[in-house]
Coordinates of C-alpha atoms in Angstrom, one line a residue:
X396 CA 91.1 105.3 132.5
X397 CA 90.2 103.4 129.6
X398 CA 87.5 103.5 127.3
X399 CA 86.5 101.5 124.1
X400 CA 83.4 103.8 123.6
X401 CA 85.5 105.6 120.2
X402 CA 88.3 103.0 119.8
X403 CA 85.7 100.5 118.7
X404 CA 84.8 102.7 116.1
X405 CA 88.3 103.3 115.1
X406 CA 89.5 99.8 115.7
X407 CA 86.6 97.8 115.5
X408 CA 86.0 94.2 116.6
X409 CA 89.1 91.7 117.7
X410 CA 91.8 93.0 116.9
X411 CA 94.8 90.7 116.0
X412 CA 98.3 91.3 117.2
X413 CA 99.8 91.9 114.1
X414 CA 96.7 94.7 113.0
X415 CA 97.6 96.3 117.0
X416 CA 101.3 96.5 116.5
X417 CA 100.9 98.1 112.8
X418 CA 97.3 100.3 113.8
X419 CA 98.9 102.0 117.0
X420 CA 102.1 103.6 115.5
X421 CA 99.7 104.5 112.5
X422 CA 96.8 106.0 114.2
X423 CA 97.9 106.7 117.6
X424 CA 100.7 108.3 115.8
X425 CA 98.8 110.6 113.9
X426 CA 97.3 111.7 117.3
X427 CA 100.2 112.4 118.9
X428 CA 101.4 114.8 115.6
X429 CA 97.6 116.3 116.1
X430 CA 98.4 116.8 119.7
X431 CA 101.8 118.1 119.5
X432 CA 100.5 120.7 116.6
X433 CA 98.4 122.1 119.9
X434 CA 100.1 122.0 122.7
X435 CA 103.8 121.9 121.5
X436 CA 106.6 119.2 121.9
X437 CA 105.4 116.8 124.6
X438 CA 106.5 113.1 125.7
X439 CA 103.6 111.2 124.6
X440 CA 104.2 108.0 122.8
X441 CA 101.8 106.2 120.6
X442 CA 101.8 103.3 122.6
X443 CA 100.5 105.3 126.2
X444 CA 97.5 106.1 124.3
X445 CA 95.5 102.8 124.3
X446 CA 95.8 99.5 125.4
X447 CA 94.4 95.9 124.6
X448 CA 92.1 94.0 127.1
X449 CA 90.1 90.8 125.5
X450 CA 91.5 91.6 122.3
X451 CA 90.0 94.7 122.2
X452 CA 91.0 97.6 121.6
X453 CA 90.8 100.4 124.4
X454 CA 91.6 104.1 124.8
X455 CA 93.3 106.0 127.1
X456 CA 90.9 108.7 128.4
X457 CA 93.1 109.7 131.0
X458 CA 96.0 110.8 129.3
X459 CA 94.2 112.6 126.6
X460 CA 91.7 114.1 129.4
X461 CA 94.8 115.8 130.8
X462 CA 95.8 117.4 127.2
X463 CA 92.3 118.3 127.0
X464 CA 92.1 120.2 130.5
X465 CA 95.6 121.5 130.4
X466 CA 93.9 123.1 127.1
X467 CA 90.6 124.3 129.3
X468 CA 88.1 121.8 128.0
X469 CA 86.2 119.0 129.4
X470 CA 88.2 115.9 129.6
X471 CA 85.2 114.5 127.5
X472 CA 86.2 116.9 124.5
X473 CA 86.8 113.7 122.5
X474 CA 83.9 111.8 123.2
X475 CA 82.0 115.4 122.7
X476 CA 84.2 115.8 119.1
X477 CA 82.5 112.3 117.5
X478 CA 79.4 112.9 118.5
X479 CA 79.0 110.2 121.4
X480 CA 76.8 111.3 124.4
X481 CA 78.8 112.3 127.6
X482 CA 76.1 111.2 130.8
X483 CA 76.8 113.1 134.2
X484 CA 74.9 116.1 136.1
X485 CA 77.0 118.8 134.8
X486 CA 77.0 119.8 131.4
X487 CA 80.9 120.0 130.2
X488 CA 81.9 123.5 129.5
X489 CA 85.3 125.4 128.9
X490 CA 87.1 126.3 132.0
X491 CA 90.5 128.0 131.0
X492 CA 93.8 126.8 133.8
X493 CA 96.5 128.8 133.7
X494 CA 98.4 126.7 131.0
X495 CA 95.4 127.5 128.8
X496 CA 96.5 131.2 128.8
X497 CA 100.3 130.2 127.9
X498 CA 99.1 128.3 125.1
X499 CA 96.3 130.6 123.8
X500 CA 98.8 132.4 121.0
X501 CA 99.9 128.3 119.7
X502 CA 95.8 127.4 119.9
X503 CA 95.0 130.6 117.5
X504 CA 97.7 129.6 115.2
X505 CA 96.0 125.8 115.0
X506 CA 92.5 127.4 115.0
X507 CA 93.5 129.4 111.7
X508 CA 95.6 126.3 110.0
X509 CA 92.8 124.3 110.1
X510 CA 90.6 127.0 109.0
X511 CA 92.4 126.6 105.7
X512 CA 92.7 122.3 106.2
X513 CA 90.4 122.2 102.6
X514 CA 93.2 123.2 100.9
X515 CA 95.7 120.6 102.3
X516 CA 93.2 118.3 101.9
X517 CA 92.8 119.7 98.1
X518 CA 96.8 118.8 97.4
X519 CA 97.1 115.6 99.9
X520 CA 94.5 113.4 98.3
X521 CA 95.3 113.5 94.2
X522 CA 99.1 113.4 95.8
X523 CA 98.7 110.5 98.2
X524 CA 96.4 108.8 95.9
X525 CA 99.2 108.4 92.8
X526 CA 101.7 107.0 95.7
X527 CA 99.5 104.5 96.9
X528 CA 99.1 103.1 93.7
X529 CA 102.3 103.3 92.8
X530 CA 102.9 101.0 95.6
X531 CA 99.9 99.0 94.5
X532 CA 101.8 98.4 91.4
X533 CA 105.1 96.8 92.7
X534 CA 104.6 92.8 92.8
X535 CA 105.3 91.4 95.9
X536 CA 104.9 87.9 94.1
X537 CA 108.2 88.6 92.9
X538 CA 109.7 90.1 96.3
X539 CA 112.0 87.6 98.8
X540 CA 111.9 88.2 102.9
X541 CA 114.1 91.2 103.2
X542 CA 112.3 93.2 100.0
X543 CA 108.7 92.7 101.2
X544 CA 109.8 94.2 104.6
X545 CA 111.4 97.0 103.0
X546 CA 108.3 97.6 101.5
X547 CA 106.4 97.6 104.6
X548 CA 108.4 99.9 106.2
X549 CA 107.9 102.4 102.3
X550 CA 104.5 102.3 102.8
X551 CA 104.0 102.8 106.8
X552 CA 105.1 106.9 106.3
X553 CA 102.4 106.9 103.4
X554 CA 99.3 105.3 106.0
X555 CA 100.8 107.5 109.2
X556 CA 100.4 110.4 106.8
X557 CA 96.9 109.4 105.5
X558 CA 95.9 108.3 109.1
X559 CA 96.6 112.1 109.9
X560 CA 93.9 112.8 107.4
X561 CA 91.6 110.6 108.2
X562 CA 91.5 111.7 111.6
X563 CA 91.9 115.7 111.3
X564 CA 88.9 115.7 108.6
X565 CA 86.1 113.9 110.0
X566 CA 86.6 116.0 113.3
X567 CA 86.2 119.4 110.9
X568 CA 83.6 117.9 109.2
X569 CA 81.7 117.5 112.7
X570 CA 82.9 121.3 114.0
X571 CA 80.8 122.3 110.7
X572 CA 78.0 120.0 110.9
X573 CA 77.6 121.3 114.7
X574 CA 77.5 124.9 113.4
X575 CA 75.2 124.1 110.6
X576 CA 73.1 122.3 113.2
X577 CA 72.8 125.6 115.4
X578 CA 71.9 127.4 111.9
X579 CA 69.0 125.1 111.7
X580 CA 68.2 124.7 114.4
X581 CA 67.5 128.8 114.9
X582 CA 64.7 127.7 111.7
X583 CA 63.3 125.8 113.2
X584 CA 64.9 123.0 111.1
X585 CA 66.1 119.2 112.3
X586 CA 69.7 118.5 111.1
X587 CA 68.7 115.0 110.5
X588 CA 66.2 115.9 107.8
X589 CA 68.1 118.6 105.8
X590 CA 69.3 118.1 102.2
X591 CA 73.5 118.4 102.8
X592 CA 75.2 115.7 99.7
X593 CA 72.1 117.1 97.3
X594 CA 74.8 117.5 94.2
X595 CA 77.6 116.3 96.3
X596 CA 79.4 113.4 93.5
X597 CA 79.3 110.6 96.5
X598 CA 79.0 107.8 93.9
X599 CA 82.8 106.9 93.7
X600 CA 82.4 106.4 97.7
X601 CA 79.2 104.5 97.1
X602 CA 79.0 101.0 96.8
X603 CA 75.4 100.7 97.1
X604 CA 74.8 103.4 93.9
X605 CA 76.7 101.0 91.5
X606 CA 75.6 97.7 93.3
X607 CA 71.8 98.8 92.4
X608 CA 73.3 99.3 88.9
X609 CA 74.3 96.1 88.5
X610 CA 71.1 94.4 89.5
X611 CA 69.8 96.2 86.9
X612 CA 71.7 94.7 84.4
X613 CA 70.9 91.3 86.0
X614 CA 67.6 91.9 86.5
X615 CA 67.6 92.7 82.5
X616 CA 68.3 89.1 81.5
X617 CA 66.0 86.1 80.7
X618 CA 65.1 83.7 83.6
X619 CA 67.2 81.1 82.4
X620 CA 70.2 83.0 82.5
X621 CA 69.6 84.3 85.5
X622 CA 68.9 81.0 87.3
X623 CA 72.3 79.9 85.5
X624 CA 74.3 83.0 87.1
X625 CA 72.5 82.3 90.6
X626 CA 74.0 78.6 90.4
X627 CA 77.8 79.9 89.1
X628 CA 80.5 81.0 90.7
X629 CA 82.2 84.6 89.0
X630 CA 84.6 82.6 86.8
X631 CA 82.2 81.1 85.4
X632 CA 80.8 83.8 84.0
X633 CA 83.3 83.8 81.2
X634 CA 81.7 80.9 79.7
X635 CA 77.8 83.2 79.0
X636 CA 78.6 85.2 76.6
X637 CA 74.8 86.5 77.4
X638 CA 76.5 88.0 80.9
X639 CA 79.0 90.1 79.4
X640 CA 77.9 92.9 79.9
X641 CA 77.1 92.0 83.8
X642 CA 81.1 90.8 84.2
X643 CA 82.5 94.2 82.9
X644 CA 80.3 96.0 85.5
X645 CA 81.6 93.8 88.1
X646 CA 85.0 94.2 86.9
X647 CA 85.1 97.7 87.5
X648 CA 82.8 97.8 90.7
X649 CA 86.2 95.4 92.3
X650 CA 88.1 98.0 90.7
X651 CA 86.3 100.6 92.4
X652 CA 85.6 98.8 95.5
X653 CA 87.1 96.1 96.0
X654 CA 89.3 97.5 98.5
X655 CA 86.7 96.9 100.9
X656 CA 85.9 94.7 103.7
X657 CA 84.1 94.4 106.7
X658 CA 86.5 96.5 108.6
X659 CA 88.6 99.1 106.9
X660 CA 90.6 99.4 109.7
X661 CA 91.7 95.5 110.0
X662 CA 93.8 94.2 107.1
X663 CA 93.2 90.4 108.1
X664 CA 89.8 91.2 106.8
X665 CA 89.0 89.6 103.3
X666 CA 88.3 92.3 101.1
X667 CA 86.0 92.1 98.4
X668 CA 88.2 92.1 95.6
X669 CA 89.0 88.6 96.7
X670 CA 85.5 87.4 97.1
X671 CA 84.0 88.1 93.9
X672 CA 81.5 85.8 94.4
X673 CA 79.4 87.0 97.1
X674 CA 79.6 90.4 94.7
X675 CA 78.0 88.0 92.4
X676 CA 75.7 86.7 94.9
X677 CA 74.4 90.2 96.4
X678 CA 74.1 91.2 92.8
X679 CA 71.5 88.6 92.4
X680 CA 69.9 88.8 95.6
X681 CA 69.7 92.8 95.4
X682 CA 66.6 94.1 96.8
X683 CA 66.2 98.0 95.5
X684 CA 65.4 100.3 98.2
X685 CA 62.5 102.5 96.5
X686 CA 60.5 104.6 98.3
X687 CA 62.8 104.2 101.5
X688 CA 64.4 107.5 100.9
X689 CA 62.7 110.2 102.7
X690 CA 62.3 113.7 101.5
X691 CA 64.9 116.5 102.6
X692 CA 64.7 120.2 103.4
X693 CA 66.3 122.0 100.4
X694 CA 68.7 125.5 101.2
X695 CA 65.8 126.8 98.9
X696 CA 63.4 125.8 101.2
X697 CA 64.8 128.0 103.6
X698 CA 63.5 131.3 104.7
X699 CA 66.9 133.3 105.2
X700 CA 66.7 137.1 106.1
X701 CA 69.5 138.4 103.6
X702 CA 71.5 139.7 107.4
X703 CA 71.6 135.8 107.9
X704 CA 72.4 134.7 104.3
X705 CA 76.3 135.5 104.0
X706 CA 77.1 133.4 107.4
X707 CA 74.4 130.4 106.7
X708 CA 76.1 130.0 103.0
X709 CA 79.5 129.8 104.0
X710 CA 78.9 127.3 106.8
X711 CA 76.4 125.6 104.6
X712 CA 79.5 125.3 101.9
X713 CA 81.8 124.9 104.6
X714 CA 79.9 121.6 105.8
X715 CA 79.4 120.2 102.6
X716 CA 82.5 120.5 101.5
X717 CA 83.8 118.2 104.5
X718 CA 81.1 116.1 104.2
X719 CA 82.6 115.0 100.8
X720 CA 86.1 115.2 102.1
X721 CA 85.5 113.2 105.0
X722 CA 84.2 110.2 101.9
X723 CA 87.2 111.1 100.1
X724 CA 89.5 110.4 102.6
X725 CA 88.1 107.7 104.2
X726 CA 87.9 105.7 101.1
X727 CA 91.7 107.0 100.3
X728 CA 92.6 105.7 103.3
X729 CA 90.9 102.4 103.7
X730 CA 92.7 101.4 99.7
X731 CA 95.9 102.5 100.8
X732 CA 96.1 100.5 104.8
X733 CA 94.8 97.5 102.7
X734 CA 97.8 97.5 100.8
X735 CA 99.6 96.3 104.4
X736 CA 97.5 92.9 103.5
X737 CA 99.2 91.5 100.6
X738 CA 102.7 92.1 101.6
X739 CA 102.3 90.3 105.1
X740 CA 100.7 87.4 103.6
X741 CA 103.0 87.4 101.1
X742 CA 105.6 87.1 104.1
X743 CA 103.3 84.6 105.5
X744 CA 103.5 82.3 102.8
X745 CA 107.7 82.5 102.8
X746 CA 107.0 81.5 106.7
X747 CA 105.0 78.5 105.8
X748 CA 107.4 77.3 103.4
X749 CA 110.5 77.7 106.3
X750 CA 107.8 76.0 108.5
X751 CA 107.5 78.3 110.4
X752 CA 103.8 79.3 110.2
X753 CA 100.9 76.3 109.5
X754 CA 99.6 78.5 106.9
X755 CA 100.0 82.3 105.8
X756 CA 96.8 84.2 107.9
X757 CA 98.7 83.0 110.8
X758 CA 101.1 85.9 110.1
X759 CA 98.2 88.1 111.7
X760 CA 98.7 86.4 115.0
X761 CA 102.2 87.7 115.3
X762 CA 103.6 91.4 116.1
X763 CA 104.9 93.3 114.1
X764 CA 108.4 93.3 115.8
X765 CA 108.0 89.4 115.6
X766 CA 107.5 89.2 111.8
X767 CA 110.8 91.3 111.1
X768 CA 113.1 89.5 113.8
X769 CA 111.8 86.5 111.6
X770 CA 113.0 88.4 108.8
X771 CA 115.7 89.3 109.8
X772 CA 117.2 87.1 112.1
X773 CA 115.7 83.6 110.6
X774 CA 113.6 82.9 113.6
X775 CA 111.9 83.6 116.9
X776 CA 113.4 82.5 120.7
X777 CA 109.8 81.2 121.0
X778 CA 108.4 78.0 118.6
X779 CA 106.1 80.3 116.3
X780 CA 103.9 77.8 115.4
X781 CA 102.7 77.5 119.0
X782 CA 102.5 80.9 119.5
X783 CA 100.6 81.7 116.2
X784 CA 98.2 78.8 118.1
X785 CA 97.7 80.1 121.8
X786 CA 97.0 83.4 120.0
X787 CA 94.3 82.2 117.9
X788 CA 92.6 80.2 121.1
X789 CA 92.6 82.7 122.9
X790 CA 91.1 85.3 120.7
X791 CA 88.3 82.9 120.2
X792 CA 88.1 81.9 124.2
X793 CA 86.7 85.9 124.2
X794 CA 85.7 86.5 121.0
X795 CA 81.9 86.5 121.6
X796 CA 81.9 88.0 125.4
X797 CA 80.5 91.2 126.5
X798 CA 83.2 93.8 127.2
X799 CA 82.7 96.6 129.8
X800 CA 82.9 100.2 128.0
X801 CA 85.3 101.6 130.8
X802 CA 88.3 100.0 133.0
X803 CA 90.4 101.5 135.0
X804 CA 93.9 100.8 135.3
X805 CA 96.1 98.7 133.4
X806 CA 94.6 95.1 134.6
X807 CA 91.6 93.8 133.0
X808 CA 88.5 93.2 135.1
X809 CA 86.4 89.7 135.0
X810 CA 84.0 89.7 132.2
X811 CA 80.2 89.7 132.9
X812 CA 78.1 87.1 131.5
X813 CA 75.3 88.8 130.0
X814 CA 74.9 92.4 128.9
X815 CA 71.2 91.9 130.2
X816 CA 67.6 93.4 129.0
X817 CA 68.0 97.2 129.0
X818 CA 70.4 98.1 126.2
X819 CA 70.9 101.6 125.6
X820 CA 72.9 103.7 122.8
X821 CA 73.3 106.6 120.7
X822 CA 70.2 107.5 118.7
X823 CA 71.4 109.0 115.4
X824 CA 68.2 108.2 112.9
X825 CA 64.9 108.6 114.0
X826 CA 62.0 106.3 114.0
X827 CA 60.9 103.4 115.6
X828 CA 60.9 99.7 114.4
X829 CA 59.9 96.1 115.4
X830 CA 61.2 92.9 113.6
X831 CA 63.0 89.7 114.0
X832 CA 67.0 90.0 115.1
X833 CA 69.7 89.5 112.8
X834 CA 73.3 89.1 114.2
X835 CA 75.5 89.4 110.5
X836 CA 79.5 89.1 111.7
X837 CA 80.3 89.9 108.0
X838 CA 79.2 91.0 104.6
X839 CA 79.3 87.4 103.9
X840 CA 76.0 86.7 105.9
X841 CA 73.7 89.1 103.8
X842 CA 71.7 86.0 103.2
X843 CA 70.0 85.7 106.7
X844 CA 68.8 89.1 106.4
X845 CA 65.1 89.3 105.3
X846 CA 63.5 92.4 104.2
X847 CA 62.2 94.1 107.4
X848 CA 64.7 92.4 109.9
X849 CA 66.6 94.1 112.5
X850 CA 70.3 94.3 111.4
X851 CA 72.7 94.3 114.0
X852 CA 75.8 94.7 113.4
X853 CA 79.4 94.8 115.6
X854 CA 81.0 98.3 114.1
X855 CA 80.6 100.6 111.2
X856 CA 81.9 100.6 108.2
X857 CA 81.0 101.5 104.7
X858 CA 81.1 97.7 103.7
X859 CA 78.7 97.0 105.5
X860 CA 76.4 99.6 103.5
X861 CA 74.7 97.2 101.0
X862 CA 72.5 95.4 103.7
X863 CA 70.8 98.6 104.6
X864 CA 68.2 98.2 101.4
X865 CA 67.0 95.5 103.4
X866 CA 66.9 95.9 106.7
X867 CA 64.0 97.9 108.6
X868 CA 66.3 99.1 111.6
X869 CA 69.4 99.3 112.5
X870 CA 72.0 98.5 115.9
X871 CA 75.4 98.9 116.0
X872 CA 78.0 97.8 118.7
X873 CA 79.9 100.7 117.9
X874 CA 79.5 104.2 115.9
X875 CA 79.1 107.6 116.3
X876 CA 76.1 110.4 114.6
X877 CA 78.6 110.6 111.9
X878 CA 79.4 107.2 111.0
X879 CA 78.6 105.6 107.8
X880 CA 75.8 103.4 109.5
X881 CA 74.1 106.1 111.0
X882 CA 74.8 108.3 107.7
X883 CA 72.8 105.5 105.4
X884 CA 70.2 104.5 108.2
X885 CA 69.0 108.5 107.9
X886 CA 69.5 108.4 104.4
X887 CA 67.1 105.4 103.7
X888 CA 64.7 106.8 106.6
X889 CA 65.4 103.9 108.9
X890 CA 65.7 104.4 112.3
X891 CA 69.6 103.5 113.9
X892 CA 70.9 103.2 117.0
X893 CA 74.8 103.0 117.7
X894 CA 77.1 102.5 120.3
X895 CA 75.1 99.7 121.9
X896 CA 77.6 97.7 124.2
X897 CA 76.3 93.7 123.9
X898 CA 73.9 94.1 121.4
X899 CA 75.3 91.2 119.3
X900 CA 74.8 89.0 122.6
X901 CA 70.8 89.3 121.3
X902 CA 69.6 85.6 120.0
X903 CA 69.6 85.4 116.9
X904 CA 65.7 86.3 115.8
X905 CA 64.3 87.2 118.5
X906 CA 61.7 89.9 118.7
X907 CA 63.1 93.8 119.4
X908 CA 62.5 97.6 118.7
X909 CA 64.9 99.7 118.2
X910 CA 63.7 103.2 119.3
X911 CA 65.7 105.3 117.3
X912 CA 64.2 108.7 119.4
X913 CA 65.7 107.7 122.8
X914 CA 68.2 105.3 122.1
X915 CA 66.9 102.2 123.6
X916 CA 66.7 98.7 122.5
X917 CA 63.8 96.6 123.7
X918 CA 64.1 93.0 123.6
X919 CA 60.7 91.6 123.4
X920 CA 60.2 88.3 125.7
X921 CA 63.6 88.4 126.9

């Protein structure tokens, strides 16, 4: 049984082959050291785990259902854990077998690890952080075949490792949130609208703080200058002694950021770093977001008996402290998988020299195990230039079709042609909102979003962050309560909706509400 209801969050979008063969040893592989830590050795292998179908990634719900009920939960646990609605008549609930029993005593010992995760997480991240850039630091312009490999295989430990992270602290982060929630909620208080990053330092995780910065600075300068800065690329900007102080800032914003991309998951993905000019250009087309953020209860504003207090404060802490973590992590994570990007096209480029690749990003349409028997062995059996080819066709033969959230079995059904009227997701930011469509496949197309328009969007990510000033509503192919769409959507007071299978298949400025209450998209004259 496969799903792509979570892997689309986790691998978002096409996936290429070469981001599949490195993304399953490293993610699925940090699942199978979270499984093992509960349920002991076992046999599972990375690659059982998920599978590919249209170039998409898909989970395997079976096989994690079964670790899940040998454990005495729901086979929907997962789904349950990231927030994502389970539909069926009977509410899941905890129905111990008798392997549950045998591994109760290893459960307790997990339970109470991860009770004391923050501390790991306290040591792994200034650690992991110093190694990563260490790596960053090595030139690979200076590196033959064999040493950029070598590399590779360095820094895949370091991403597994992180991956682990990135995985274990989110799912805390939700076990605390959900506790917090029922806190609340005995208030008389909505989750949504309570006050939990109020002192929290999220600006070195937020683009859009320092982005709003910057088109301050811009924003500061005569017309002329700024019409001048419009018209140039970032280079250029060397030459106006006037934007100095504008150049610094974006300096150390691509310092900062620049590490990011459409998909922090997907390495084939431009990051910023090497764009600088849309930086420039989002800098100059900025549009602040003032009055959009809406008020939030305080802790202060809460009427706690002092029996309820000591429990409500150290959840409260608890929650806030992961809600940080889970940034933290995320962002350490995202700088150090990107660092996969350089080396391979770096390899690329030897290819295209030996003529064996028509130019370097073709690299991404071979496997890993490919790329090193290249290495290593001179060549492939197979011509890779045709290969790198029917790969790329085909990817685009399905790259704008509607996918079916579940298959079952291992053989890919046809694909339907429309995802139809009625679209339905996860609400996770209240409010309702009508406006024109926009379909943005990238950061890249920020400038077909007008003020007010309804941003759609294929996955989640924290790059795509800066369009959220804009936009008066938001969809998202994939996501969870907890993912950085929904997280900005409720923090600008705009209403989201997530998880919406086909909701890029909308035309491109048509009419629609997103109905961030029930979950339901309404296209209007459709």
């Amino acid at each position: 049984l496969y799903s792509n209801r979570i892997s689309r969050e986790v691998f978002p979008g096409i996936i290429k082959p070469l981001i599949w063969s490195v993304n399953v040893p490293l993610v699925n592989g940090a699942w199978v050291k979270l499984l093992t830590e509960i349920i002991g050795p076992n046999d599972i292998q990375p690659e059982s785990l998920a599978g590919c179908f249209y170039s998409r990634a898909y989970f395997n719900m079976g096989a994690l259902g079964q670790v899940f009920e040998l454990l005495g939960l729901p086979r929907e646990t997962l789904e349950l854990l990231m927030g994502i609605e389970v539909e069926g008549p009977e509410r899941p609930s905890f129905k111990p077998s008798p392997g549950t029993y045998v591994l109760l005593p290893r459960m307790l010992r997990f339970a109470l690890q991860k009770a004391r995760f923050g501390r790991q997480v306290d040591s792994f991240w200034p650690a992991m952080e110093q190694e990563f850039r260490a790596v960053r630091s090595r030139p690979v312009a200076d590196m033959d075949e064999g040493q950029l490999l070598d590399d590779i295989d360095r820094l895949c430990p370091l991403a597994k490792e992180a991956a682990y992270y990135n995985i274990v602290t989110p799912l805390l982060m939700q076990v605390y949130n959900r506790l917090l929630q029922g806190q609340l909620g005995r208030l008389g208080v909505d989750f949504e609208r309570f006050d939990l990053t109020g002192g929290l330092e999220m600006e070195p995780f937020a683009p859009n703080v320092r982005l709003a910065r910057m088109a301050q600075i811009y924003n500061s300068l005569d017309d002329d200058l700024k019409a001048g800065i419009r018209a140039s690329a970032y280079e250029q900007l060397a030459t106006l002694p006037e934007a100095a102080p504008l150049r610094r800032e974006i300096q150390g914003f691509l310092e900062q950021f620049g590490h990011l991309s459409d998909s922090g998951n997907d390495f084939s993905h431009q990051p910023w770093r090497e764009n600088p000019d849309l930086i420039l250009q989002m800098i100059a087309h900025h549009v602040p977001a003032e009055g959009a953020v809406v008020h939030k209860v305080q802790v202060k504003d809460l009427a706690l008996s002092p029996l309820r207090r000591p429990l409500f404060k150290a959840i409260y802490h608890r929650a806030r402290r992961f809600r940080w973590y889970r940034e933290a992590v995320s962002s350490l994570y995202t700088f150090g998988y990107g660092l996969f990007r350089d080396r391979f096209l770096a390899l690329g480029a030897h290819f295209v020299r030996r003529g064996l690749l028509a130019q370097k990003d073709d690299i991404f349409y071979l496997y890993f195990d490919e790329v090193r028997q290249i290495v290593r062995a001179g060549r492939l059996e197979r011509d890779s230039l045709a290969l790198a080819r029917e790969r790329k066709a085909e990817i685009e033969r399905v790259r704008d079709v509607a996918v079916p959230d579940i298959l079952f079995g291992d053989r890919a059904p046809a694909l339907a042609p429309d995802p139809g009227k009625g679209l339905k997701g996860i609400p996770t930011s209240r409010g309702h909102h009508t406006g024109p469509a926009r379909i943005l496949k990238g950061i890249q197309d920020f400038d077909k979003l007008q003020e007010g328009d309804v941003l759609i969007i294929p996955y989640s990510d924290v790059g795509w962050t800066p369009l959220f000033t804009r936009a008066g509503g938001v969809i998202a192919e994939s996501g969870d309560i907890l993912s950085h769409s929904s997280i900005i959507a409720r923090e600008y007071g705009i209403p989201a909706v997530v998880s919406v299978p086909g909701a890029c298949q909308i035309a491109d400025g048509t009419l629609g509400t997103v109905d961030g209450y029930r979950g339901k998209i309404l296209v209007h004259g459709s």
